[in-house]
Coordinates of C-alpha atoms in Angstrom, one line a residue:
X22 CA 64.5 -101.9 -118.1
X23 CA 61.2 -100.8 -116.3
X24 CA 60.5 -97.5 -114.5
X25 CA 58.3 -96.8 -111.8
X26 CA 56.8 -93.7 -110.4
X27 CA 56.0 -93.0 -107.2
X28 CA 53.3 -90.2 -106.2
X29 CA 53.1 -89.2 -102.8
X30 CA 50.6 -86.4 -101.8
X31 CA 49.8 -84.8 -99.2
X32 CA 47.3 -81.0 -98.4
X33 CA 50.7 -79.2 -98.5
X34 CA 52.5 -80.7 -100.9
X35 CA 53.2 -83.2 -103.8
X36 CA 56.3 -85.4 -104.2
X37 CA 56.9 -87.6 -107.3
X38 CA 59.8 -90.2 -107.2
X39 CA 60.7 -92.1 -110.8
X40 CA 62.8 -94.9 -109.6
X41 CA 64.8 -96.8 -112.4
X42 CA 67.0 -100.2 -112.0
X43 CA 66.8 -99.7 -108.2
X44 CA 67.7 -96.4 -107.8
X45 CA 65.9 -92.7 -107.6
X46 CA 66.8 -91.2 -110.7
X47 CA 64.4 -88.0 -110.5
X48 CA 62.6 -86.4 -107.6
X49 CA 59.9 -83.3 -108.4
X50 CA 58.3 -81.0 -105.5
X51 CA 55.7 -78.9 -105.6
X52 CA 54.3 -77.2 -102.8
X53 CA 50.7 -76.0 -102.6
X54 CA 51.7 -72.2 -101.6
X55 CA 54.3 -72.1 -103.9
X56 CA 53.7 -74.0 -107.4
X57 CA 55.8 -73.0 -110.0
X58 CA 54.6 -70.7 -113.0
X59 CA 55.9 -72.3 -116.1
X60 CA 53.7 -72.6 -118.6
X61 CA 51.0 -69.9 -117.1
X62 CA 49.3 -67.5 -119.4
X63 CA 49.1 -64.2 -117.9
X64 CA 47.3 -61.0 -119.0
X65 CA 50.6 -58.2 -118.7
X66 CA 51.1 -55.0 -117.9
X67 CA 54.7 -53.2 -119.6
X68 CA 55.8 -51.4 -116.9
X69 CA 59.1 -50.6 -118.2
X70 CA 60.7 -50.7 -121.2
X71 CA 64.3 -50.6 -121.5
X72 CA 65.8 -50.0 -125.3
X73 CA 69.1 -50.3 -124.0
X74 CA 68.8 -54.2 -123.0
X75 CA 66.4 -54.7 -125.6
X76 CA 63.9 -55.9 -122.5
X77 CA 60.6 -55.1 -120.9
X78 CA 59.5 -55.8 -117.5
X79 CA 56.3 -56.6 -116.9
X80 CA 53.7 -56.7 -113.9
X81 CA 51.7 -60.3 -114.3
X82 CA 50.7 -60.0 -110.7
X83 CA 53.6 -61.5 -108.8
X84 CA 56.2 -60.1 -106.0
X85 CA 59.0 -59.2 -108.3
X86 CA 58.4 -57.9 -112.2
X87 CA 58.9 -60.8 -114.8
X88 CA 61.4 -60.0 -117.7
X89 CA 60.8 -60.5 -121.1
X90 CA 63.6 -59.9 -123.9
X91 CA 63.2 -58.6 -127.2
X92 CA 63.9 -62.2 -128.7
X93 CA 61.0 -63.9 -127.0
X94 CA 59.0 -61.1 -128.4
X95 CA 56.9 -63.5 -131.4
X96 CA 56.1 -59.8 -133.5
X97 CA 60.0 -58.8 -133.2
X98 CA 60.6 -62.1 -135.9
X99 CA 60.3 -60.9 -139.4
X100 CA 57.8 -62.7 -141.5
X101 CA 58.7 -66.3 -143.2
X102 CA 61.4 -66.3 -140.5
X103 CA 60.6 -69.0 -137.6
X104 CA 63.3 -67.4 -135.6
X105 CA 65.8 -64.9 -135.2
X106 CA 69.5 -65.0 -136.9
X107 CA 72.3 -63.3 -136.7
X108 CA 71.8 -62.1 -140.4
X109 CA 68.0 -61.4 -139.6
X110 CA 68.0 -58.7 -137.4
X111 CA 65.1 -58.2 -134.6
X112 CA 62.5 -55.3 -134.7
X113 CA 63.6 -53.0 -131.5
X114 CA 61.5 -53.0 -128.5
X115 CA 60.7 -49.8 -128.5
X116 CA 58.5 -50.1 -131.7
X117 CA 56.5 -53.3 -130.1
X118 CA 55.7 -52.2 -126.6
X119 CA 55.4 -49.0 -124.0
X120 CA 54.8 -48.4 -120.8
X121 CA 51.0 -49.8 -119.5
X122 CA 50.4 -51.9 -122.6
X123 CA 48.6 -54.8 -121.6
X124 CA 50.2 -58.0 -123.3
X125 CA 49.3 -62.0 -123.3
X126 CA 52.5 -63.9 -122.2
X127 CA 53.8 -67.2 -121.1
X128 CA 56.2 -68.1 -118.3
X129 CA 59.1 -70.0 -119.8
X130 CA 61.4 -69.9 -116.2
X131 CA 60.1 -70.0 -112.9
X132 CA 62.1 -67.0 -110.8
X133 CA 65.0 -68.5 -109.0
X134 CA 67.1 -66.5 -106.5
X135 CA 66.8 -62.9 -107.0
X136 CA 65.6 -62.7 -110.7
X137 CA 61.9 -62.4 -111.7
X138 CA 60.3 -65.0 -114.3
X139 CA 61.6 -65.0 -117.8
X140 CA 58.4 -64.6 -119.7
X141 CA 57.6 -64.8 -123.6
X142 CA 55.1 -64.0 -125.9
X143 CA 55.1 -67.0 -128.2
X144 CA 52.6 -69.2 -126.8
X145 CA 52.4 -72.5 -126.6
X146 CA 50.1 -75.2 -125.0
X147 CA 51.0 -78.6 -124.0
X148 CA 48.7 -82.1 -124.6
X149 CA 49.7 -85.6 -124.1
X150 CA 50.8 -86.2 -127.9
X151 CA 51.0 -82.3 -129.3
X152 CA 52.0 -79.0 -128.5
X153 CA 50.0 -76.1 -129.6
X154 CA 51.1 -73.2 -131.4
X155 CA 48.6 -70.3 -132.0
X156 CA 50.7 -67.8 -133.6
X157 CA 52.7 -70.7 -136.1
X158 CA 51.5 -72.2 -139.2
X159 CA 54.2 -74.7 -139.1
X160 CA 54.0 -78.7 -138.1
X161 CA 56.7 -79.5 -136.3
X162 CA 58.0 -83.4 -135.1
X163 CA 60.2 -83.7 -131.7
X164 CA 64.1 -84.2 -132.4
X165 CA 64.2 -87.8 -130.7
X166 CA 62.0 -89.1 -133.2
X167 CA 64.6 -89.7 -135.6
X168 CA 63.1 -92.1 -138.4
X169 CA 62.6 -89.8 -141.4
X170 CA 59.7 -92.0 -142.5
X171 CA 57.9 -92.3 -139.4
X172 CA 58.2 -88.3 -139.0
X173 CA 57.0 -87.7 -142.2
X174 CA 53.8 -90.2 -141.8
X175 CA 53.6 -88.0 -138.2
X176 CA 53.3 -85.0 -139.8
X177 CA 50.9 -86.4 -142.6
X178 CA 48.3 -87.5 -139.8
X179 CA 48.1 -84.0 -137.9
X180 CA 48.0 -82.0 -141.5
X181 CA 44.7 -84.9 -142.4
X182 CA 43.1 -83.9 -138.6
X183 CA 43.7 -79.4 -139.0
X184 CA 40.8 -77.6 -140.2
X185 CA 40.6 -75.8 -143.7
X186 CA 41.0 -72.1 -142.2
X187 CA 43.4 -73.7 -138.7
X188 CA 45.0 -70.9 -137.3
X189 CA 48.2 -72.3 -135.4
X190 CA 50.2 -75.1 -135.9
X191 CA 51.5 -78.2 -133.6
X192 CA 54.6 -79.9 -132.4
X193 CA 54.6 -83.8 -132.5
X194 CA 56.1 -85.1 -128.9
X195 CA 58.0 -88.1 -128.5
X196 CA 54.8 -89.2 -126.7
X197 CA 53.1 -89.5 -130.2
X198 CA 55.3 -92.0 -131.9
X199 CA 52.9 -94.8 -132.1
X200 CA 50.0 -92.6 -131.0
X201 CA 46.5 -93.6 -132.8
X202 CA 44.8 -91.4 -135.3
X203 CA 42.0 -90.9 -132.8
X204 CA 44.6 -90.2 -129.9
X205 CA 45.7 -86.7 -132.0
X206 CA 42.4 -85.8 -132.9
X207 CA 41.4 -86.2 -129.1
X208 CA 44.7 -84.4 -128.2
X209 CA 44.3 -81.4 -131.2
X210 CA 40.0 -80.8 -129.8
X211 CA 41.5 -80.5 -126.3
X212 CA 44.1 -77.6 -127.2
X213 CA 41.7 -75.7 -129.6
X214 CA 39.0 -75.8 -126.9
X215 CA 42.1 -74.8 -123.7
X216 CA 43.5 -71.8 -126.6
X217 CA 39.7 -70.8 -127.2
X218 CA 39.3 -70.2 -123.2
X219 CA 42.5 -68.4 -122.8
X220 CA 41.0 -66.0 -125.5
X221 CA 38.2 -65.3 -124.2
X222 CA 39.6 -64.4 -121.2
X223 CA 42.6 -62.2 -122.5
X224 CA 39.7 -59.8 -124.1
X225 CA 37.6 -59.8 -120.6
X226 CA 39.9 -59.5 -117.7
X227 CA 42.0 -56.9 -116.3
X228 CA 45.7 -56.7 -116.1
X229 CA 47.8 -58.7 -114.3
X230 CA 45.2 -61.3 -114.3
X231 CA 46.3 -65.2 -114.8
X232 CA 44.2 -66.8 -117.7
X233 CA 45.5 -70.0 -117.7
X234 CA 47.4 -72.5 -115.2
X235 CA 49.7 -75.5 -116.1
X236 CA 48.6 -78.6 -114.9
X237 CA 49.5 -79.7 -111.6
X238 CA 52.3 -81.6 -111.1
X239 CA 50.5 -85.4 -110.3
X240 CA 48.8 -84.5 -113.5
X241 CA 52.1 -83.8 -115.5
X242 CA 53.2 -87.0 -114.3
X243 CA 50.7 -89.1 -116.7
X244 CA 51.2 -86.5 -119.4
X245 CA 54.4 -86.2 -119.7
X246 CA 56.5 -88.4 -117.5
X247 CA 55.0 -91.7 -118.5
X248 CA 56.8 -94.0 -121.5
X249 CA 56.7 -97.3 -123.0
X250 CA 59.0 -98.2 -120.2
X251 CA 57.1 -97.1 -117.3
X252 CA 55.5 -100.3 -115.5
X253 CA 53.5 -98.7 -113.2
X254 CA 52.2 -95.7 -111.5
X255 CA 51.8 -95.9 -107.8
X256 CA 49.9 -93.0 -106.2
X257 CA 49.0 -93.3 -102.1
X258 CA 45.9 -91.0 -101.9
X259 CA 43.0 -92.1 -102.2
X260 CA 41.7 -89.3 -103.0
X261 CA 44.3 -88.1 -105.8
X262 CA 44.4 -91.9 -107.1
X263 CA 40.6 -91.0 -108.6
X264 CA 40.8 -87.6 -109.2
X265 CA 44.0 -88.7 -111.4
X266 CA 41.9 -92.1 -113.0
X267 CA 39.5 -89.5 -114.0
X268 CA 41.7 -87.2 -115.7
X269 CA 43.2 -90.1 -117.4
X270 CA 40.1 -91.0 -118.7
X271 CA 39.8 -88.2 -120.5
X272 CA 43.2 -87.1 -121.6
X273 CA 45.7 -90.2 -121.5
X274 CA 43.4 -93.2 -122.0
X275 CA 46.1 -95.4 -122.2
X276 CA 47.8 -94.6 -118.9
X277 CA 45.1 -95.8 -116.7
X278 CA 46.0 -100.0 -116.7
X279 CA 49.3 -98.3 -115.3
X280 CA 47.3 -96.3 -112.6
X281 CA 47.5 -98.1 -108.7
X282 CA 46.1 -97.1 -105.5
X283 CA 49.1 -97.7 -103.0
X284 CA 47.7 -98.9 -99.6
X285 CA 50.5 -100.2 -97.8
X286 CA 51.6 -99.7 -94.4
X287 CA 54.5 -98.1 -94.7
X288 CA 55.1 -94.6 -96.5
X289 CA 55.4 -95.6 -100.1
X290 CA 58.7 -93.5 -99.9
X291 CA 60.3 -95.5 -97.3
X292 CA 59.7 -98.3 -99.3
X293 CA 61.7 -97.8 -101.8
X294 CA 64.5 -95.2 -99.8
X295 CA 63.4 -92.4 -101.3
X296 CA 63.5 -90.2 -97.9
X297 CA 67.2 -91.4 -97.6
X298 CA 68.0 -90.5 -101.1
X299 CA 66.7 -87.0 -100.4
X300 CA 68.5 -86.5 -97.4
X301 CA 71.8 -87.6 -99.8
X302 CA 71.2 -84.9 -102.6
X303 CA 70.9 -82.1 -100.4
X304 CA 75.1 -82.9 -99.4
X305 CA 77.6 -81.9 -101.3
X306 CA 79.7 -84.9 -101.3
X307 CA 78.3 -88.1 -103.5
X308 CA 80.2 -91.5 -102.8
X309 CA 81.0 -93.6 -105.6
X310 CA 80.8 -97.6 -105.3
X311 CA 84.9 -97.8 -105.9
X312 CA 86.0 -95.7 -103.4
X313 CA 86.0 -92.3 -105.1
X314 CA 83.6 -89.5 -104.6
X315 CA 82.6 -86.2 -106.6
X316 CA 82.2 -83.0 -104.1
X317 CA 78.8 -80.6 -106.0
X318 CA 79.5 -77.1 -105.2
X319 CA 76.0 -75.2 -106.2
X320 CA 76.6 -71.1 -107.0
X321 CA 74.3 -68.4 -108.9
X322 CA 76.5 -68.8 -111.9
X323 CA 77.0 -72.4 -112.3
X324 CA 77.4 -75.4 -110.7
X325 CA 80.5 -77.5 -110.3
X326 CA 81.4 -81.0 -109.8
X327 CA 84.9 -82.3 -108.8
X328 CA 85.7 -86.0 -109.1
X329 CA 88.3 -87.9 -106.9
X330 CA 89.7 -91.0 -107.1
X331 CA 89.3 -91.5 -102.7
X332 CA 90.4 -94.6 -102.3
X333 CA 89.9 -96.4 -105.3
X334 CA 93.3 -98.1 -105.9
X335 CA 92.0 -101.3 -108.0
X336 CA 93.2 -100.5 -111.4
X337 CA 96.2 -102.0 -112.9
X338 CA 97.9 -99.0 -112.7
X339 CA 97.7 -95.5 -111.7
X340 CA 96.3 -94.6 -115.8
X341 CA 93.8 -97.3 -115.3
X342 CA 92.2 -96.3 -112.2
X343 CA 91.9 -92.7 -113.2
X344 CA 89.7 -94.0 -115.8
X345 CA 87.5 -96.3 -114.4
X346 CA 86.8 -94.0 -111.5
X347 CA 86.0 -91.4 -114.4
X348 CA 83.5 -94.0 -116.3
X349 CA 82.0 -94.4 -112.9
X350 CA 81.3 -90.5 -112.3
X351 CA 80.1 -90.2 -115.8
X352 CA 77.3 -92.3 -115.2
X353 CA 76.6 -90.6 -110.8
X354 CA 77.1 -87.1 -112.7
X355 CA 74.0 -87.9 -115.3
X356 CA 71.8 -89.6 -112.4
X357 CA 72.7 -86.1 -110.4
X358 CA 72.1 -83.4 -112.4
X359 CA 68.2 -85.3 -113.0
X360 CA 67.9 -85.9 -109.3
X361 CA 68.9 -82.8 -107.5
X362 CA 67.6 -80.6 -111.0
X363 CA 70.5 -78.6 -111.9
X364 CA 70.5 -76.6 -114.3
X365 CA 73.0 -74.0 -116.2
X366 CA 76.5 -74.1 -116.5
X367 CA 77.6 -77.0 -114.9
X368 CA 81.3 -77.2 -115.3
X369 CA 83.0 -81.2 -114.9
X370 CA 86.9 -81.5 -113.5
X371 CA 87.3 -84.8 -113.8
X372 CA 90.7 -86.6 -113.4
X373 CA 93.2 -85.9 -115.6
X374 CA 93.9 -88.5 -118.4
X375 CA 96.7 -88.5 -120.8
X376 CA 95.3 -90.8 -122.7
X377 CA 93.0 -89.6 -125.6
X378 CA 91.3 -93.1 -126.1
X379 CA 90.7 -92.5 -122.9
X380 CA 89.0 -89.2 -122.8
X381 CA 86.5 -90.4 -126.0
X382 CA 85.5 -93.3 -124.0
X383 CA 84.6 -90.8 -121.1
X384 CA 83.3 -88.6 -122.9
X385 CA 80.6 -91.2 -125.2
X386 CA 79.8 -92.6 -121.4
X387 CA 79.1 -89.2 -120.3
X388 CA 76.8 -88.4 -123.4
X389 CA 74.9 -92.3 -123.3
X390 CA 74.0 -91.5 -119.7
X391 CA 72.9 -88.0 -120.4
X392 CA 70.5 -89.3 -123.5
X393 CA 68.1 -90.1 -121.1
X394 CA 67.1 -86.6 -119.7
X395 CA 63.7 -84.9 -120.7
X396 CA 65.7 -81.7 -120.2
X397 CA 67.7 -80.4 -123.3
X398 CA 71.7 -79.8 -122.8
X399 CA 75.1 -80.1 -124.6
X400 CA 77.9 -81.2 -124.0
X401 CA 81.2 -79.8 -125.0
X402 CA 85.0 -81.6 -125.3
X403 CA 87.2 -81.9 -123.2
X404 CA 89.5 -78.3 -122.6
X405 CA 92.6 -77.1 -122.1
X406 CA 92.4 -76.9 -118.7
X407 CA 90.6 -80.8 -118.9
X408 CA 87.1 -79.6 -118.1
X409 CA 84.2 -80.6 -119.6
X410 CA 81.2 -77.6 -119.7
X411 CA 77.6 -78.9 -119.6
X412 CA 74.8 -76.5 -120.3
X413 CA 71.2 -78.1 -118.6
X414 CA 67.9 -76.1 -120.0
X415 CA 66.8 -74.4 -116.2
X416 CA 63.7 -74.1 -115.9
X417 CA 62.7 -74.7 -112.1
X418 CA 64.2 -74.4 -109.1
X419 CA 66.9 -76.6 -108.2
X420 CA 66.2 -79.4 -105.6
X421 CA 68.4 -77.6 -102.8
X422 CA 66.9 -74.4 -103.5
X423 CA 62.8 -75.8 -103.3
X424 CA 64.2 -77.6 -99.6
X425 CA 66.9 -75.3 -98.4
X426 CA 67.3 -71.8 -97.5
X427 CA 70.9 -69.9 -96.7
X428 CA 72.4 -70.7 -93.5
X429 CA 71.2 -67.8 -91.2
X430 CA 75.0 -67.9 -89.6
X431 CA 77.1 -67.6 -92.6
X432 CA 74.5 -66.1 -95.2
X433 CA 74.9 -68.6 -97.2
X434 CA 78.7 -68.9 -97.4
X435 CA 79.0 -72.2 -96.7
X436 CA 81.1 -71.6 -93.8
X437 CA 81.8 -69.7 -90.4
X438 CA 83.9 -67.4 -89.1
X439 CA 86.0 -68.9 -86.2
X440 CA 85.9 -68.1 -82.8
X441 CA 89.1 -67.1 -82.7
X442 CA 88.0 -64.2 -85.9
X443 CA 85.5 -63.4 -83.4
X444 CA 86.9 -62.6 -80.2
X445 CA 89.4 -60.2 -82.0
X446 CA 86.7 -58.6 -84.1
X447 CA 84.9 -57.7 -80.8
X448 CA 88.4 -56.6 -79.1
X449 CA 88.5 -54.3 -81.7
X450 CA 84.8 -52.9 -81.7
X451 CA 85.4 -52.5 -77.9
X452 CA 88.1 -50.1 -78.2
X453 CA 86.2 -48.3 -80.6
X454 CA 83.8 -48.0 -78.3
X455 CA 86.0 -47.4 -75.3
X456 CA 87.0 -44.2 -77.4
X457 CA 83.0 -42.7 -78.0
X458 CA 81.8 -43.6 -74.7
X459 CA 82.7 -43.5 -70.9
X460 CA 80.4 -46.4 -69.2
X461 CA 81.1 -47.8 -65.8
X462 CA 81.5 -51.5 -67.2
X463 CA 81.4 -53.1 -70.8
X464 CA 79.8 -57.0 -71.3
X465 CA 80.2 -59.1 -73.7
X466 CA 77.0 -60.6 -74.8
X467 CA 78.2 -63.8 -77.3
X468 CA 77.6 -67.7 -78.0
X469 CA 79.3 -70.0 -76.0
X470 CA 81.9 -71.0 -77.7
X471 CA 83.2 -67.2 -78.1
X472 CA 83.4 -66.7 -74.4
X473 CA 85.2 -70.0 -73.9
X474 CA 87.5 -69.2 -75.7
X475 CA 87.6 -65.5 -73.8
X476 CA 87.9 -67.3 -70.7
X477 CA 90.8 -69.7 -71.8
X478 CA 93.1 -69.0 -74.9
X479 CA 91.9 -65.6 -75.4
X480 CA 92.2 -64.7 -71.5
X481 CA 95.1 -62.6 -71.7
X482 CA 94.2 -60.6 -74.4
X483 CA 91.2 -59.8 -72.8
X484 CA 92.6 -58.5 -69.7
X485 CA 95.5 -56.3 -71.3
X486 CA 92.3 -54.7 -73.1
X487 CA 90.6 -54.1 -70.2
X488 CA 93.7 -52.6 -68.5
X489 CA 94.4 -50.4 -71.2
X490 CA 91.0 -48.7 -71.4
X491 CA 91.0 -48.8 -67.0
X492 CA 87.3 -50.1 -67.2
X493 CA 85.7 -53.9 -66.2
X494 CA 85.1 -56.4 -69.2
X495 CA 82.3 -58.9 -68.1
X496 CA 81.3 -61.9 -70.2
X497 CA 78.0 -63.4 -70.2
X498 CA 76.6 -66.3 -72.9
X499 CA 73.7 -66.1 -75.0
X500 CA 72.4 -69.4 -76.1
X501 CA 70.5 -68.0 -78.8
X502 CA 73.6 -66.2 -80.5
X503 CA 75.3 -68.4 -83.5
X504 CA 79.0 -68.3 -83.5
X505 CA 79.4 -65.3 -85.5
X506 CA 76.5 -63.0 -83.6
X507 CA 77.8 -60.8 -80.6
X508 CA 76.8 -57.8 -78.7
X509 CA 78.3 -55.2 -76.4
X510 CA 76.4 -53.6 -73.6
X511 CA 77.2 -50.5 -71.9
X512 CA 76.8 -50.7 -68.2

């Protein structure tokens, strides 16, 4: 099966669209006011340090301090250690940094909601084939390249291509499976020469300053995104089409015969339905071709997804169906999580099944679909309760949250107060008020629906108020209230 990827740009933003048998399967945004940070260098500035959460927070320039924790601290590791263990305890904060020390950091999470980035000292810089790793020594090879020979002859050709006195070590991608001894050496010149910039510039600028921005995201697209499998690349600038050919040129050679200039008539989106598809992963509910549905319920603290049977009533019997309509939410579940980015905790309730056959079968559908996201996760067993916890690597900002902000009536609630709720909260504030203050008249300033239902089911209630604190109650609507927003003026 082929992939396609679909590039649309425009001055104030850049959408990419990878489209696979027929369907969008990922959708990336970046805006030109907002990119994200991940993988930015910054020269830091500690501006608190906090022994009792092992953390730091430190100024790199932004709105909100970024937050790094004592184990993404590379000096807190002991030496021959590549990581910390829980027999291998950290060094403490409080012996590595203090307040005003300036420190060179990465950004390893963009800030979502109210938290700041997640920063770390460990840096690392990405090619094509390699990743670069100034402070290791080691060679390592990417976990989905699993033949041991072919890993081994891997890490052969990058030891054969470091210098005598290399400082740093490299990760091999999945990218340089078949990659050409020249293609690492071309990949390894342009990370010495990116780390030997960044240097130069950590040792010359002040605090807070950036030395060192990821690529865009139309240029992550040919060095990260594109595969064996990818059949084509279709970009509809002109403009980025050639600034992207000659960044190929340089950096992923054997992209460019995939490289095309889109000039249709139509939007290259609404081509292929990506517009439509957009609209779709911004709702909560996602229809299944059987009948059923799962309803994706997006919080802080995780995300979770329900699945229902709906309609689907085509199984043999009532076991069967629960099953198939299962398989078939495996599989939407996978293609979700990629296309709307969630990450986290993402807990699964799917149907109940007595059958433990049944469960396995679920489950190895489940895990298939899921082997095809660039994002690291796990997935646990079934549990007592019959849920299934995922855990997705989050990194950016989920799709909803790069598109949508919190409903400005219900605070992002996810739901209203009635209008019913509302007339009595404001019979109530009146007699408060009807107590502090002696006005002539009182008037109710509120949306329409609130004084309909004042002047109709409400009406009585009203009047007894009105009776019982002996002064006029007026109405009048404001078309610019929600349903929850109200006033009361004293006359």
């Amino acid at each position: 099966m082929s992939e396609n990827l679909l590039i649309n740009v425009t001055p104030q933003e850049t959408r990419v669209a990878l489209i696979f048998q027929g369907a969008v399967q990922e959708l990336h945004i970046e805006r030109t006011l907002s990119r994200g940070l991940v993988g930015n260098i910054y020269l830091g500035k500690v501006v608190r340090v906090l022994p009792g959460m092992q953390s730091a927070f430190i100024d790199i320039g932004l709105e909100r301090a970024a937050f790094l924790h004592v184990a993404d601290i590379w000096d807190a590791r002991p030496q021959g250690h590549e990581g910390n263990s829980n027999n291998v305890p950290l060094t403490p904060i409080e012996k590595l940094l203090y307040d005003g020390q300036a420190v060179t950091v990465q950004v390893v999470k963009d800030p979502i909601g109210t938290k700041g980035a997640r920063l770390s000292t460990q840096i690392s810089i990405a090619g094509r084939m390699l990743v670069f790793l100034p402070q290791d020594s080691h060679i390592g090879i990417s976990q989905r390249i699993e033949n041991e020979e072919e890993r081994e002859a891997l890490r052969t050709k990058v030891q054969g291509l470091m210098l005598e006195d290399e400082k740093g070590g490299f990760i091999v991608r999945t990218m340089a499976e078949d990659a050409s001894e020249e293609d690492l050496r071309t990949d390894i010149e342009y990370l010495r020469r990116t780390w030997s910039t960044i240097s130069k510039l950590a040792k010359t600028k002040p605090p807070c300053s950036l030395l060192h921005q990821d690529l865009n995201l139309a240029q992550r697209v040919l060095r990260d995104f594109v595969n064996e499998e990818t059949s084509s690349i279709q970009v509809d600038s002109r403009e980025n089409f050639l600034m992207l050919q000659e960044f190929g040129r340089t950096y992923t050679p054997s992209v460019l015969p995939k490289l095309q200039h889109y000039t249709g008539e139509r939007p290259l989106f609404d081509l292929y339905s990506v517009e439509e598809e957009i609209e779709r992963a911004l709702g909560r509910r996602v229809n299944l071709k059987s009948g059923g549905y799962l309803i994706i319920d997006q919080t802080e603290a995780m995300t979770t997804i329900d699945v229902n049977t709906g309609s689907f009533v085509a199984g043999r019997n009532f076991d069967d169906t629960i099953f198939k309509t299962n398989l078939e939410a495996a599989l939407a579940i996978a293609r979700q999580l990629r296309l709307r980015n969630l990450g986290g905790i993402i807990i699964l309730d799917l149907i109940d099944m007595e059958s433990q056959e049944h469960k396995d079968a679920v489950l190895a559908e489940l895990n298939k679909a899921l082997a095809r996201d660039r994002t690291k996760l796990s997935v646990s067993t079934f549990s007592a309760l019959g849920l299934v916890e995922v855990t997705r690597k989050r990194t950016r900002e989920s799709l909803s949250h790069v598109l949508c902000e919190p409903c400005p009536a219900c605070s992002g609630k996810g739901q209203v107060k009635t209008a019913r709720t509302i007339c009595y909260e404001i019979l109530r504030e009146l007699l408060r008020e009807a107590k502090q203050f002696n006005p002539r008249e009182f008037r109710i300033m509120a949306s329409q629906v609130v004084v309909d239902m004042f002047l109709e089911e409400e009406s009585q209630h009203l009047a007894m108020l009105g009776d019982f604190i002996g002064k006029p109650i007026s109405l009048q609507v404001e078309n610019v209230f929600h349903q929850e927003q109200y006033d009361i003026i004293l006359m």
